[in-house]
């Protein structure tokens, strides 16, 4: 989580430096970016968890069939 927060903060700082928009639009853009990045992180972590669950279940199945 710390690494994701660092990356988010770096991107926000970059947008801040490059942005010529008003403060209101800037805050809206950052808010939308944070929501999207949160969902992306959620889906990635969910996929990783499902991968390990699948491996775990398949190992149990293989172990039972070997007995």
Coordinates of C-alpha atoms in Angstrom, one line a residue:
X1 CA 0.0 0.0 0.0
X2 CA 2.8 2.4 0.8
X3 CA 4.3 2.0 -2.7
X4 CA 0.9 2.7 -4.3
X5 CA 0.5 5.8 -2.2
X6 CA 4.0 7.0 -3.2
X7 CA 3.2 6.5 -6.9
X8 CA -0.1 8.2 -6.6
X9 CA 1.5 11.2 -4.8
X10 CA 4.2 11.4 -7.5
X11 CA 1.7 11.5 -10.3
X12 CA -0.4 14.1 -8.4
X13 CA 2.7 16.2 -8.0
X14 CA 3.5 15.9 -11.7
X15 CA 0.0 16.8 -12.7
X16 CA 0.2 19.8 -10.3
X17 CA 3.4 21.1 -12.0
X18 CA 2.1 20.6 -15.6
X19 CA -1.5 21.8 -15.0
X20 CA -2.6 25.2 -16.1
X21 CA -6.2 24.7 -15.1
X22 CA -8.1 26.4 -12.3
X23 CA -7.9 24.9 -8.8
X24 CA -11.5 23.6 -9.0
X25 CA -10.8 21.6 -12.2
X26 CA -7.5 20.4 -10.8
X27 CA -9.1 19.1 -7.6
X28 CA -11.8 17.3 -9.7
X29 CA -9.1 15.7 -11.9
X30 CA -7.2 14.5 -8.9
X31 CA -10.4 13.1 -7.3
X32 CA -11.3 11.2 -10.5
X33 CA -7.7 9.9 -10.8
X34 CA -7.7 8.7 -7.2
X35 CA -11.0 6.9 -7.6
X36 CA -9.8 5.2 -10.8
X37 CA -6.5 4.2 -9.3
X38 CA -8.2 2.7 -6.2
X39 CA -10.4 0.6 -8.4
X40 CA -7.4 -0.5 -10.5
X41 CA -5.5 -1.5 -7.4
X42 CA -8.6 -3.4 -6.1
X43 CA -9.0 -5.4 -9.3
X44 CA -5.3 -6.2 -9.5
X45 CA -5.2 -7.4 -5.9
X46 CA -8.4 -9.4 -6.4
X47 CA -6.9 -11.1 -9.5
X48 CA -3.8 -12.0 -7.6
X49 CA -5.8 -13.4 -4.7
X50 CA -7.9 -15.5 -7.1
X51 CA -4.8 -16.8 -8.7
X52 CA -3.4 -18.0 -5.4
X53 CA -6.7 -19.5 -4.3
X54 CA -6.9 -21.4 -7.6
X55 CA -3.4 -22.7 -7.0
X56 CA -4.2 -23.7 -3.4
X57 CA -7.4 -25.5 -4.4
X58 CA -5.7 -27.3 -7.2
X59 CA -3.0 -28.5 -4.9
X60 CA -5.6 -29.8 -2.5
X61 CA -7.4 -31.6 -5.3
X62 CA -4.1 -33.1 -6.6
X63 CA -3.2 -34.2 -3.1
X64 CA -6.5 -35.9 -2.5
X65 CA -6.4 -37.7 -5.8
X66 CA -2.9 -39.0 -5.0
X67 CA -4.2 -40.6 -1.8

